[in-house]
Coordinates of C-alpha atoms in Angstrom, one line a residue:
Chain A
X24 CA -0.1 0.1 -0.1
X25 CA 1.4 3.1 -1.4
X26 CA 0.3 5.8 1.1
X27 CA 2.5 6.0 4.0
X28 CA 6.1 5.1 4.2
X29 CA 6.1 3.7 7.9
X30 CA 5.4 0.0 6.4
X31 CA 8.3 0.4 3.6
X32 CA 11.2 -2.2 3.3
X33 CA 13.7 0.4 2.8
X34 CA 14.8 2.7 5.8
X35 CA 16.2 5.8 3.9
X36 CA 17.3 7.4 7.0
X37 CA 18.3 11.1 6.9
X38 CA 21.7 11.4 5.4
X39 CA 24.5 10.9 7.3
X40 CA 26.6 13.6 6.2
X41 CA 24.8 16.3 4.1
X42 CA 22.3 16.2 1.3
X43 CA 23.9 15.0 -2.1
X44 CA 22.5 17.9 -4.3
X45 CA 25.3 20.1 -5.9
X46 CA 25.1 22.4 -2.7
X47 CA 23.4 25.9 -2.3
X48 CA 24.9 28.5 -4.4
X49 CA 26.9 30.9 -1.9
X50 CA 25.0 34.1 -1.7
X51 CA 21.8 35.8 -2.2
X52 CA 22.2 38.6 -5.1
X53 CA 18.7 40.0 -4.7
X54 CA 15.7 40.1 -2.7
X55 CA 12.3 41.3 -4.1
X56 CA 9.1 41.5 -2.2
X57 CA 5.7 42.4 -3.4
X58 CA 2.9 43.1 -1.1
X59 CA 4.7 41.4 2.2
X60 CA 3.8 43.0 5.4
X61 CA 5.2 46.9 5.1
X62 CA 6.7 46.2 1.4
X63 CA 4.3 47.1 -1.1
X64 CA 6.7 46.7 -3.8
X65 CA 10.6 46.8 -3.3
X66 CA 13.8 45.2 -4.4
X67 CA 17.1 45.1 -2.3
X68 CA 20.6 44.2 -4.1
X69 CA 23.1 42.6 -1.8
X70 CA 26.8 41.7 -2.0
X71 CA 29.0 39.2 -0.8
X72 CA 30.4 39.5 2.8
X73 CA 28.3 41.3 5.7
X74 CA 25.3 43.3 4.7
X75 CA 24.1 45.6 7.1
X76 CA 20.5 46.4 6.6
X77 CA 19.5 49.3 9.2
X78 CA 16.6 51.4 9.6
X79 CA 13.9 52.5 12.4
X80 CA 12.0 49.9 14.1
X81 CA 9.1 48.8 11.7
X82 CA 11.1 49.6 8.6
X83 CA 10.8 46.3 7.3
X84 CA 14.4 44.9 8.0
X85 CA 13.2 41.7 9.5
X86 CA 10.9 41.1 6.6
X87 CA 14.0 41.0 4.5
X88 CA 15.1 37.9 6.6
X89 CA 11.8 36.5 7.1
X90 CA 11.7 36.2 3.3
X91 CA 15.0 34.4 3.1
X92 CA 13.6 31.9 5.6
X93 CA 10.3 31.2 4.0
X94 CA 12.3 30.6 0.7
X95 CA 14.8 28.2 2.6
X96 CA 12.1 26.4 4.7
X97 CA 8.7 26.8 3.2
X98 CA 7.9 28.5 6.7
X99 CA 8.1 31.6 8.8
X100 CA 9.6 31.9 12.2
X101 CA 7.1 34.5 13.0
X102 CA 3.6 33.5 11.3
X103 CA 2.2 30.5 12.2
X104 CA 0.6 30.5 8.9
X105 CA 2.3 32.0 5.7
X106 CA -0.9 33.8 4.5
X107 CA -0.1 36.0 7.8
X108 CA 2.7 37.9 5.7
X109 CA 0.3 39.1 3.1
X110 CA -0.1 42.9 3.4
X111 CA -3.3 44.0 4.5
X112 CA -5.7 44.4 1.5
X113 CA -3.5 42.5 -1.1
X114 CA -4.9 39.5 -3.0
X115 CA -1.3 38.0 -2.5
X116 CA 1.8 38.2 -1.4
X117 CA 5.5 37.3 -3.7
X118 CA 8.7 37.2 -2.6
X119 CA 11.6 36.3 -4.7
X120 CA 15.2 35.6 -4.1
X121 CA 17.7 35.1 -6.6
X122 CA 20.9 33.1 -5.4
X123 CA 24.0 32.4 -7.1
X124 CA 27.8 32.2 -7.1
X125 CA 29.9 34.6 -5.0
X126 CA 32.0 36.5 -7.4
X127 CA 30.3 36.2 -11.1
X128 CA 27.3 38.0 -12.2
X129 CA 26.7 34.9 -14.4
X130 CA 22.8 34.5 -15.0
X131 CA 23.2 30.9 -15.6
X132 CA 24.8 30.6 -12.3
X133 CA 21.8 32.2 -10.6
X134 CA 18.7 30.7 -9.5
X135 CA 15.3 32.6 -8.9
X136 CA 13.6 31.1 -5.9
X137 CA 10.1 32.6 -5.9
X138 CA 7.3 32.1 -3.2
X139 CA 3.5 33.3 -4.2
X140 CA 1.1 33.3 -1.0
X141 CA -2.3 34.0 -1.8
X142 CA -4.7 35.7 1.3
X143 CA -6.9 32.6 0.5
X144 CA -5.6 29.5 -1.4
X145 CA -2.5 27.4 -1.9
X146 CA 1.0 28.9 -1.6
X147 CA 2.9 28.1 -4.9
X148 CA 6.6 27.6 -5.2
X149 CA 8.6 28.6 -8.3
X150 CA 12.0 28.0 -9.4
X151 CA 13.3 30.1 -12.2
X152 CA 10.0 30.8 -13.2
X153 CA 8.7 27.1 -13.1
X154 CA 6.2 26.0 -10.7
X155 CA 8.2 23.2 -8.5
X156 CA 7.8 21.8 -5.1
X157 CA 9.0 23.4 -2.2
X158 CA 11.9 20.8 -1.6
X159 CA 13.4 21.9 -5.0
X160 CA 13.8 25.3 -3.9
X161 CA 15.0 24.2 -0.6
X162 CA 18.0 22.4 -2.3
X163 CA 19.2 25.8 -3.7
X164 CA 19.4 27.9 -0.4
X165 CA 20.5 27.0 3.2
X166 CA 20.4 29.5 6.1
X167 CA 21.8 29.7 9.6
X168 CA 19.7 32.0 11.6
X169 CA 19.7 33.9 14.9
X170 CA 16.6 35.7 15.8
X171 CA 15.1 37.4 18.9
X172 CA 12.5 34.9 18.9
X173 CA 15.0 32.1 19.9
X174 CA 16.7 33.8 22.9
X175 CA 14.3 32.4 25.1
X176 CA 15.3 28.9 23.9
X177 CA 16.3 27.3 26.7
X178 CA 14.1 28.5 29.4
X179 CA 11.0 29.3 27.0
X180 CA 8.3 27.4 25.8
X181 CA 9.0 23.9 24.1
X182 CA 7.6 25.4 20.9
X183 CA 10.3 27.4 20.3
X184 CA 12.8 24.6 20.7
X185 CA 10.8 22.6 18.3
X186 CA 10.6 25.4 15.7
X187 CA 14.5 25.6 15.8
X188 CA 14.8 21.8 15.6
X189 CA 12.2 21.9 12.4
X190 CA 14.2 24.6 10.8
X191 CA 17.3 22.9 10.9
X192 CA 16.0 19.5 9.9
X193 CA 14.2 21.0 6.9
X194 CA 17.2 22.1 5.5
X195 CA 19.1 19.0 6.4
X196 CA 17.2 16.2 5.4
X197 CA 15.0 16.5 2.2
X198 CA 12.0 14.7 3.3
X199 CA 11.4 16.3 6.4
X200 CA 9.3 19.5 5.5
X201 CA 6.9 17.0 3.7
X202 CA 6.5 15.0 6.5
X203 CA 5.9 17.8 8.8
X204 CA 3.4 19.6 6.6
X205 CA 1.5 16.5 6.3
X206 CA 1.8 15.7 9.9
X207 CA 0.4 19.5 10.7
X208 CA -2.7 19.3 8.3
X209 CA -3.7 15.7 9.6
X210 CA -3.2 16.8 13.5
X211 CA -5.7 19.9 12.6
X212 CA -7.9 17.4 10.9
X213 CA -7.9 14.8 13.8
X214 CA -8.3 17.4 16.3
X215 CA -11.3 18.9 14.6
X216 CA -12.6 15.4 14.8
X217 CA -11.9 14.8 18.3
X218 CA -13.7 18.2 18.9
X219 CA -16.9 17.1 16.9
X220 CA -16.9 13.7 18.7
X221 CA -17.0 15.7 21.9
X222 CA -20.0 17.5 21.0
X223 CA -21.9 14.2 19.3
X224 CA -24.3 11.7 20.5
X225 CA -23.2 8.0 20.9
X226 CA -24.3 6.8 17.7
X227 CA -22.4 9.8 15.8
X228 CA -19.4 9.1 18.2
X229 CA -19.1 5.6 16.6
X230 CA -19.0 6.6 13.3
X231 CA -16.7 9.3 14.0
X232 CA -14.6 6.8 15.9
X233 CA -14.3 4.7 12.4
X234 CA -13.2 8.0 10.7
X235 CA -10.7 8.7 13.3
X236 CA -8.7 5.4 12.5
X237 CA -6.8 6.6 9.1
X238 CA -6.5 10.0 10.7
X239 CA -4.2 8.4 13.4
X240 CA -2.8 6.0 10.8
X241 CA -1.7 9.3 8.9
X242 CA -0.3 10.9 12.2
X243 CA 1.7 7.5 13.2
X244 CA 3.1 7.4 9.9
X245 CA 4.2 11.0 9.3
X246 CA 5.0 11.4 13.0
X247 CA 7.5 8.5 12.9
X248 CA 9.2 10.3 10.1
X249 CA 9.5 13.4 11.9
X250 CA 11.0 11.9 15.0
X251 CA 13.4 10.0 13.1
X252 CA 14.4 13.1 11.3
X253 CA 14.8 14.7 14.6
X254 CA 16.7 11.9 16.5
X255 CA 19.1 11.7 13.5
X256 CA 19.7 15.6 13.4
X257 CA 20.5 15.8 17.4
X258 CA 22.7 12.9 16.9
X259 CA 24.1 14.8 13.9
X260 CA 24.5 18.2 15.9
X261 CA 25.8 16.5 19.0
X262 CA 29.6 16.7 17.8
X263 CA 30.0 20.3 16.0
X264 CA 27.5 21.6 19.3
X265 CA 30.2 20.4 21.4
X266 CA 32.7 21.6 19.6
X267 CA 31.4 24.8 18.9
X268 CA 30.7 25.3 22.8
X269 CA 34.3 24.4 24.0
X270 CA 35.1 27.2 21.8
X271 CA 32.6 29.7 23.1
X272 CA 32.8 28.8 26.8
X273 CA 35.6 26.8 27.6
X274 CA 34.9 26.7 31.0
X275 CA 31.5 25.8 31.0
X276 CA 31.6 22.0 30.7
X277 CA 30.4 19.7 27.8
X278 CA 27.1 20.6 26.4
X279 CA 24.4 17.7 25.2
X280 CA 21.2 18.5 23.6
X281 CA 18.7 15.2 24.1
X282 CA 15.3 14.8 22.7
X283 CA 12.5 14.5 25.3
X284 CA 9.2 13.0 24.5
X285 CA 6.4 11.0 26.4
X286 CA 7.7 7.8 24.6
X287 CA 11.2 8.3 25.4
X288 CA 12.5 7.0 22.5
X289 CA 16.0 5.6 22.1
X290 CA 18.4 8.2 20.0
X291 CA 18.9 5.4 17.3
X292 CA 15.7 4.1 17.3
X293 CA 14.5 3.1 13.7
X294 CA 11.3 4.2 12.1
X295 CA 9.2 1.1 12.5
X296 CA 10.3 1.0 16.2
X297 CA 8.9 4.7 16.5
X298 CA 6.0 4.1 14.9
X299 CA 4.9 1.0 17.0
X300 CA 5.4 3.3 20.1
X301 CA 3.6 5.9 18.6
X302 CA 0.8 3.5 17.8
X303 CA 0.9 2.4 21.3
X304 CA 0.9 6.2 22.4
X305 CA -2.4 6.6 20.4
X306 CA -4.0 3.6 22.2
X307 CA -3.0 4.8 25.7
X308 CA -4.2 7.8 25.3
X309 CA -7.5 7.4 23.4
X310 CA -9.8 7.5 26.2
X311 CA -8.2 10.9 27.6
X312 CA -8.1 12.6 24.3
X313 CA -11.5 11.8 24.0
X314 CA -12.6 14.1 26.8
X315 CA -10.3 16.7 26.3
X316 CA -11.0 16.9 22.4
X317 CA -7.4 17.4 21.2
X318 CA -4.6 14.9 20.3
X319 CA -2.3 14.4 23.2
X320 CA 0.8 12.6 21.7
X321 CA 3.0 13.0 19.0
X322 CA 5.9 15.0 17.5
X323 CA 4.1 18.0 18.2
X324 CA 4.1 17.7 21.9
X325 CA 7.7 16.4 22.2
X326 CA 10.9 18.7 23.2
X327 CA 14.6 18.9 23.8
X328 CA 16.6 19.6 26.8
X329 CA 19.8 21.0 26.9
X330 CA 22.8 19.9 29.5
X331 CA 25.9 21.7 30.4
X332 CA 28.3 19.1 32.5
X333 CA 25.5 17.1 33.2
X334 CA 23.3 19.6 34.5
X335 CA 19.7 20.7 33.1
X336 CA 20.4 24.1 31.9
X337 CA 16.5 25.1 32.0
X338 CA 16.8 24.8 35.6
X339 CA 20.2 26.4 36.3
X340 CA 21.1 28.6 33.4
X341 CA 22.5 32.1 33.9
X342 CA 22.1 34.5 31.1
X343 CA 25.7 34.0 30.3
X344 CA 25.3 30.1 29.9
X345 CA 22.2 31.1 27.6
X346 CA 24.0 33.2 25.4
X347 CA 26.9 30.6 24.8
X348 CA 24.3 28.2 24.2
X349 CA 22.9 30.3 21.4
X350 CA 26.0 31.2 20.1
X351 CA 27.2 27.4 20.2
X352 CA 24.2 26.5 18.3
X353 CA 24.2 28.9 15.7
X354 CA 28.2 27.8 15.1
X355 CA 26.9 24.2 14.9
X356 CA 24.0 24.8 12.5
X357 CA 26.7 26.6 10.2
X358 CA 28.8 23.5 10.5
X359 CA 25.9 21.2 9.7
X360 CA 24.5 23.0 6.9
X361 CA 27.8 23.4 5.0
X362 CA 27.5 21.4 1.8
X363 CA 30.2 18.7 0.7
X364 CA 32.0 21.4 -1.4
X365 CA 32.6 23.3 1.8
X366 CA 30.2 26.0 1.2
X367 CA 28.5 27.2 4.3
X368 CA 25.0 28.4 4.5
X369 CA 24.0 32.1 4.6
X370 CA 23.9 33.6 8.0
X371 CA 20.9 35.7 9.0
X372 CA 21.1 37.7 12.1
X373 CA 18.3 39.8 13.4
X374 CA 19.0 41.9 16.0
X375 CA 21.6 39.8 17.5
X376 CA 24.5 41.7 18.6
X377 CA 22.3 43.5 21.3
X378 CA 21.4 40.2 22.5
X379 CA 25.3 39.3 23.1
X380 CA 27.8 40.8 25.3
X381 CA 30.9 42.2 24.1
X382 CA 33.2 39.2 24.2
X383 CA 30.7 36.9 22.6
X384 CA 30.0 39.5 19.9
X385 CA 33.6 39.5 18.9
X386 CA 33.3 35.7 18.3
X387 CA 30.5 36.2 16.1
X388 CA 32.1 39.0 14.4
X389 CA 35.2 36.7 14.0
X390 CA 33.3 33.8 12.7
X391 CA 31.3 35.7 10.0
X392 CA 34.4 37.2 8.8
X393 CA 34.8 33.8 7.0
X394 CA 31.5 33.1 5.6
X395 CA 30.3 34.2 2.0
X396 CA 27.3 36.3 3.2
X397 CA 25.6 37.3 6.4
X398 CA 22.7 39.6 6.5
X399 CA 22.4 41.9 9.7
X400 CA 19.4 43.9 11.0
X401 CA 20.2 46.9 13.3
X402 CA 18.4 50.0 14.2
X403 CA 21.6 52.1 13.5
X404 CA 25.2 51.4 12.4
X405 CA 26.1 52.7 15.6
X406 CA 25.0 49.9 17.2
X407 CA 27.6 47.6 15.9
X408 CA 31.3 46.9 16.4
X409 CA 33.0 49.5 14.3
X410 CA 35.1 46.8 12.7
X411 CA 32.2 45.3 11.5
X412 CA 30.7 48.5 10.0
X413 CA 33.9 49.0 8.4
X414 CA 33.7 45.6 6.6
X415 CA 30.0 46.0 5.8
X416 CA 27.8 47.1 3.2
X417 CA 25.3 49.1 4.6
X418 CA 21.9 49.5 3.5
X419 CA 19.3 51.8 4.6
X420 CA 15.6 50.7 4.8
X421 CA 13.1 53.3 5.2
X422 CA 9.5 53.2 5.7
X423 CA 7.7 55.6 3.4
X424 CA 4.1 56.3 2.8
X425 CA 4.2 54.1 -0.3
X426 CA 5.8 51.2 1.9
X427 CA 9.4 50.0 2.6
X428 CA 12.3 50.8 0.6
X429 CA 16.2 50.2 0.5
X430 CA 18.7 52.8 -0.2
X431 CA 22.3 52.2 -0.5
Chain B
X15 CA -20.2 52.2 5.0
X16 CA -20.7 54.8 2.1
X17 CA -22.6 54.4 -1.3
X18 CA -20.7 52.2 -3.7
X19 CA -19.3 54.1 -6.8
X20 CA -20.7 51.7 -9.1
X21 CA -24.0 50.8 -10.1
X22 CA -25.5 47.7 -8.0
X23 CA -25.9 45.3 -11.0
X24 CA -22.0 45.4 -11.4
X25 CA -21.3 45.2 -7.5
X26 CA -23.6 42.4 -7.7
X27 CA -21.4 40.7 -10.6
X28 CA -18.1 41.7 -8.8
X29 CA -19.6 39.9 -5.6
X30 CA -20.7 36.6 -7.5
X31 CA -17.3 36.5 -9.5
X32 CA -15.0 37.0 -6.0
X33 CA -16.9 33.8 -4.6
X34 CA -15.3 31.7 -7.6
X35 CA -12.5 29.8 -6.3
X36 CA -9.0 31.4 -6.9
X37 CA -10.4 34.8 -7.4
X38 CA -9.6 37.6 -5.1
X39 CA -11.8 40.6 -5.0
X40 CA -9.3 42.8 -7.1
X41 CA -9.3 40.0 -10.0
X42 CA -13.2 40.0 -9.8
X43 CA -13.3 43.6 -10.3
X44 CA -10.9 43.1 -13.3
X45 CA -13.0 40.6 -14.9
X46 CA -16.6 42.5 -14.1
X47 CA -14.8 45.5 -15.9
X48 CA -13.7 43.0 -19.1
X49 CA -17.4 41.8 -19.3
X50 CA -18.8 45.2 -19.2
X51 CA -16.7 46.3 -22.4
X52 CA -16.6 43.0 -24.0
X53 CA -19.0 42.9 -27.2
X54 CA -22.9 42.0 -25.9
X55 CA -22.9 38.9 -27.7
X56 CA -20.2 37.3 -26.1
X57 CA -20.9 38.7 -22.5
X58 CA -24.8 36.9 -23.3
X59 CA -22.9 33.8 -24.5
X60 CA -21.1 33.3 -21.6
X61 CA -24.2 33.9 -19.5
X62 CA -26.1 31.4 -21.8
X63 CA -23.4 28.9 -21.4
X64 CA -23.6 28.8 -17.4
X65 CA -27.4 28.6 -17.6
X66 CA -27.5 26.0 -20.3
X67 CA -24.8 23.9 -18.5
X68 CA -26.5 24.0 -15.3
X69 CA -30.0 23.2 -16.8
X70 CA -28.9 20.2 -19.0
X71 CA -26.5 18.2 -16.7
X72 CA -27.1 16.3 -13.7
X73 CA -24.8 13.7 -11.8
X74 CA -24.8 10.1 -13.2
X75 CA -27.1 8.2 -10.6
X76 CA -24.8 5.2 -11.0
X77 CA -21.2 6.6 -10.6
X78 CA -21.8 10.4 -10.0
X79 CA -19.8 11.6 -13.2
X80 CA -21.6 14.8 -15.1
X81 CA -23.9 13.3 -17.2
X82 CA -26.4 14.4 -19.7
X83 CA -28.9 11.4 -18.9
X84 CA -29.6 9.7 -15.9
X85 CA -26.6 7.6 -16.3
X86 CA -23.4 8.8 -17.8
X87 CA -21.9 7.5 -21.2
X88 CA -19.3 5.6 -19.4
X89 CA -22.0 3.8 -17.3
X90 CA -24.1 3.0 -20.3
X91 CA -21.2 1.5 -22.7
X92 CA -21.6 -2.2 -22.4
X93 CA -18.2 -2.7 -23.5
X94 CA -16.4 -1.6 -20.3
X95 CA -15.0 -4.1 -17.5
X96 CA -18.0 -3.8 -15.1
X97 CA -15.7 -5.5 -12.5
X98 CA -13.2 -2.8 -12.6
X99 CA -13.9 0.3 -10.4
X100 CA -11.9 3.3 -10.2
X101 CA -12.7 5.6 -7.3
X102 CA -11.8 9.5 -7.9
X103 CA -12.2 12.6 -6.2
X104 CA -13.9 14.7 -8.7
X105 CA -15.2 14.4 -12.3
X106 CA -12.1 16.2 -13.3
X107 CA -9.9 13.4 -12.2
X108 CA -11.9 10.9 -14.2
X109 CA -11.2 13.3 -17.3
X110 CA -7.7 12.8 -16.7
X111 CA -7.9 9.1 -16.5
X112 CA -9.9 9.1 -19.4
X113 CA -7.8 10.9 -21.4
X114 CA -4.9 8.1 -21.4
X115 CA -7.6 5.7 -23.1
X116 CA -6.0 3.0 -21.4
X117 CA -8.5 2.3 -18.8
X118 CA -11.5 0.1 -19.6
X119 CA -13.4 -0.2 -16.1
X120 CA -15.9 2.1 -14.7
X121 CA -15.6 4.9 -12.2
X122 CA -16.9 6.3 -8.8
X123 CA -16.7 9.8 -8.3
X124 CA -16.7 10.6 -4.4
X125 CA -17.3 14.8 -4.8
X126 CA -14.2 15.3 -2.6
X127 CA -12.0 13.9 0.5
X128 CA -12.8 13.4 4.0
X129 CA -11.9 16.7 5.7
X130 CA -13.3 17.3 9.1
X131 CA -12.3 21.2 9.4
X132 CA -14.3 21.4 5.8
X133 CA -17.2 19.5 7.6
X134 CA -16.8 16.6 5.3
X135 CA -17.5 13.2 6.6
X136 CA -18.2 10.2 4.8
X137 CA -21.8 11.2 4.6
X138 CA -21.1 14.1 2.6
X139 CA -19.6 12.1 0.2
X140 CA -20.6 9.3 -2.3
X141 CA -19.3 6.7 0.0
X142 CA -22.8 4.8 0.7
X143 CA -23.4 4.9 -2.9
X144 CA -20.1 3.0 -3.4
X145 CA -20.6 0.6 -0.8
X146 CA -24.1 -0.3 -2.3
X147 CA -22.8 -0.7 -5.6
X148 CA -20.0 -2.9 -4.7
X149 CA -22.8 -5.2 -2.8
X150 CA -25.2 -4.9 -5.4
X151 CA -22.8 -6.2 -7.8
X152 CA -21.8 -9.0 -5.6
X153 CA -25.5 -9.9 -5.1
X154 CA -26.1 -9.9 -8.7
X155 CA -23.3 -12.5 -9.2
X156 CA -21.0 -10.1 -11.0
X157 CA -18.8 -9.1 -8.2
X158 CA -16.2 -6.0 -8.8
X159 CA -12.9 -7.8 -8.7
X160 CA -10.9 -4.9 -8.1
X161 CA -11.3 -1.3 -6.7
X162 CA -8.4 1.3 -7.9
X163 CA -8.5 4.2 -5.3
X164 CA -7.0 7.3 -7.2
X165 CA -7.3 9.9 -4.8
X166 CA -4.7 12.5 -4.5
X167 CA -1.6 12.3 -2.5
X168 CA -2.7 14.9 0.1
X169 CA -3.1 14.1 3.5
X170 CA -6.9 14.3 3.0
X171 CA -6.9 12.2 -0.3
X172 CA -4.4 9.4 1.6
X173 CA -6.8 9.5 4.5
X174 CA -9.7 8.9 2.2
X175 CA -7.8 5.8 0.5
X176 CA -7.0 4.2 4.0
X177 CA -10.8 4.6 5.4
X178 CA -11.9 3.1 1.7
X179 CA -9.5 0.4 2.0
X180 CA -10.4 -0.8 5.2
X181 CA -14.2 -0.5 4.4
X182 CA -14.1 -1.9 1.4
X183 CA -11.5 -4.9 2.2
X184 CA -13.8 -7.8 3.2
X185 CA -16.2 -7.1 0.1
X186 CA -13.8 -6.9 -2.7
X187 CA -11.0 -9.0 -4.0
X188 CA -8.4 -6.3 -4.6
X189 CA -8.1 -2.9 -3.3
X190 CA -5.2 -1.2 -4.9
X191 CA -3.9 2.6 -5.0
X192 CA -2.3 4.2 -7.7
X193 CA 1.6 4.1 -7.7
X194 CA 3.8 6.9 -6.8
X195 CA 7.4 8.1 -7.7
X196 CA 9.4 9.4 -10.5
X197 CA 7.5 11.0 -13.2
X198 CA 7.5 9.1 -16.1
X199 CA 9.6 9.9 -18.9
X200 CA 11.9 12.4 -16.5
X201 CA 15.4 12.1 -15.9
X202 CA 16.4 11.0 -12.6
X203 CA 18.9 13.8 -12.4
X204 CA 16.3 16.4 -12.7
X205 CA 13.9 15.3 -9.9
X206 CA 14.1 16.9 -6.4
X207 CA 15.5 15.1 -3.5
X208 CA 12.2 14.4 -1.8
X209 CA 10.6 12.5 -4.9
X210 CA 13.9 10.5 -5.3
X211 CA 14.0 9.8 -1.7
X212 CA 10.2 8.5 -1.7
X213 CA 10.9 6.6 -4.9
X214 CA 13.8 4.6 -3.2
X215 CA 11.5 3.9 -0.3
X216 CA 8.6 2.7 -2.2
X217 CA 11.2 0.7 -4.8
X218 CA 10.0 -2.5 -6.1
X219 CA 11.4 -5.7 -7.4
X220 CA 12.0 -6.1 -11.0
X221 CA 10.3 -9.2 -12.8

């Protein structure tokens, strides 16, 4: 039966190293925004090295980074549904990110990644003007990200940690985004069914239970793919994270990131085993979810915990330790998303420098010197280290009556 | 709310057009203004085509396909294999399969997929008709040998497939689904990683 992959004979685990694609081109040459948040229509041309996007709050700087994240992952880090980015009153938003080799302006070495987001209806992704599935775009661009939404990573809600894991896993493992999208869709549908059952009489409830079964099967199949992908990602992150953390915080003790869930999966559990455990978990909670009216188990409830020197960071972390972790994770993300040809991802730093103290800021500046391109947002160049500003291309983002625009 | 700058007949048309799938308010305005300027015969032909279509068609009582008689031309065709039934979401999916010219069985149109969020359960789809059709064929001594479920590979399509598979399993000799994987005739090197990954997972033995 060809619906799900949980029963398939081939275990195509996430790639042990990196995706086998030719590798993402090194830099973004241009970002075009149309009817996205404060941008009515705008084009921002970018060069290599640090690109400083500066301007007042609300000018639309973060939206530029958001556009890159959407092109690279199919999701926004600050909208639960993509249609939220569509400017008020507009039929549809469109973003276009042109990526290519670092030095040459050869149009054949460039790819145009476009995402069209209608206010109602289905998002469309286009590669060089041709409709392709989101995965085809994601092969062309990789981003490592530091956003203020994630500064509460250690002590904040589990959703923040899941979002980070999902963002990296999506870029690391080709099938992950599809599994996640299917899972989320099936979860919403199943929750609606549970809610309907809560309000239904006995007879209707029995027919709904029959209808529930295939949705549960779908959640088990796609959920097992997600958990397998996350476990594999955490395993792959282990060494680069420890190495980066030793570099950032040599005195703090060894870091570890562990997947935590009700099912308590073995870190090397194969997909079949995960699916069996999930099936059991659904059986165990069937009665309780019946009263509560929503799905109680699955990867949407899972979490990750950080340990430093064996201590759970969530309970003990100081501000300094949290910053070390954020920076180490960012460096590990860069290492993990660097392709086989040695090309690192594009680094996106949203208001990162105000979150870090001087010594960690210096480390970050040092690191991004070795990257082909970094997009940095700040309210003013004065907020940044002078040596960084000197090396950066400054682009002012202003919000006019006509919407946001960029000035070099 | 101030008075509309447009005559109410134009407003009404814009409102009607904006209810069409994929048409937003701006597009509806553009279409309405196009129809305002187009030669009157063309505009009337369009209006007439809509009315005639609705007046002369109805769903086939057997399979649910669009028909101009009680039973559609496929269900009336005696040359079709009555032991083979292909279940599709929409009549347009049937049209796509017919275009191949290779399928000689009959169809069953569901009119959608299971979708609790859209308020669509088995009762809102033509599922009872499907089960009755299968049972009637068995009772008549000409059982359906195989039901091919050709729903789309969306979560909803897949869940509908699983549901039907479970419900039909005991009453039909074979329940099958469409194959998935690499697009036919396309080069492996042009396929995206996800397609190749899924195709690898669903690989099969070579005879």
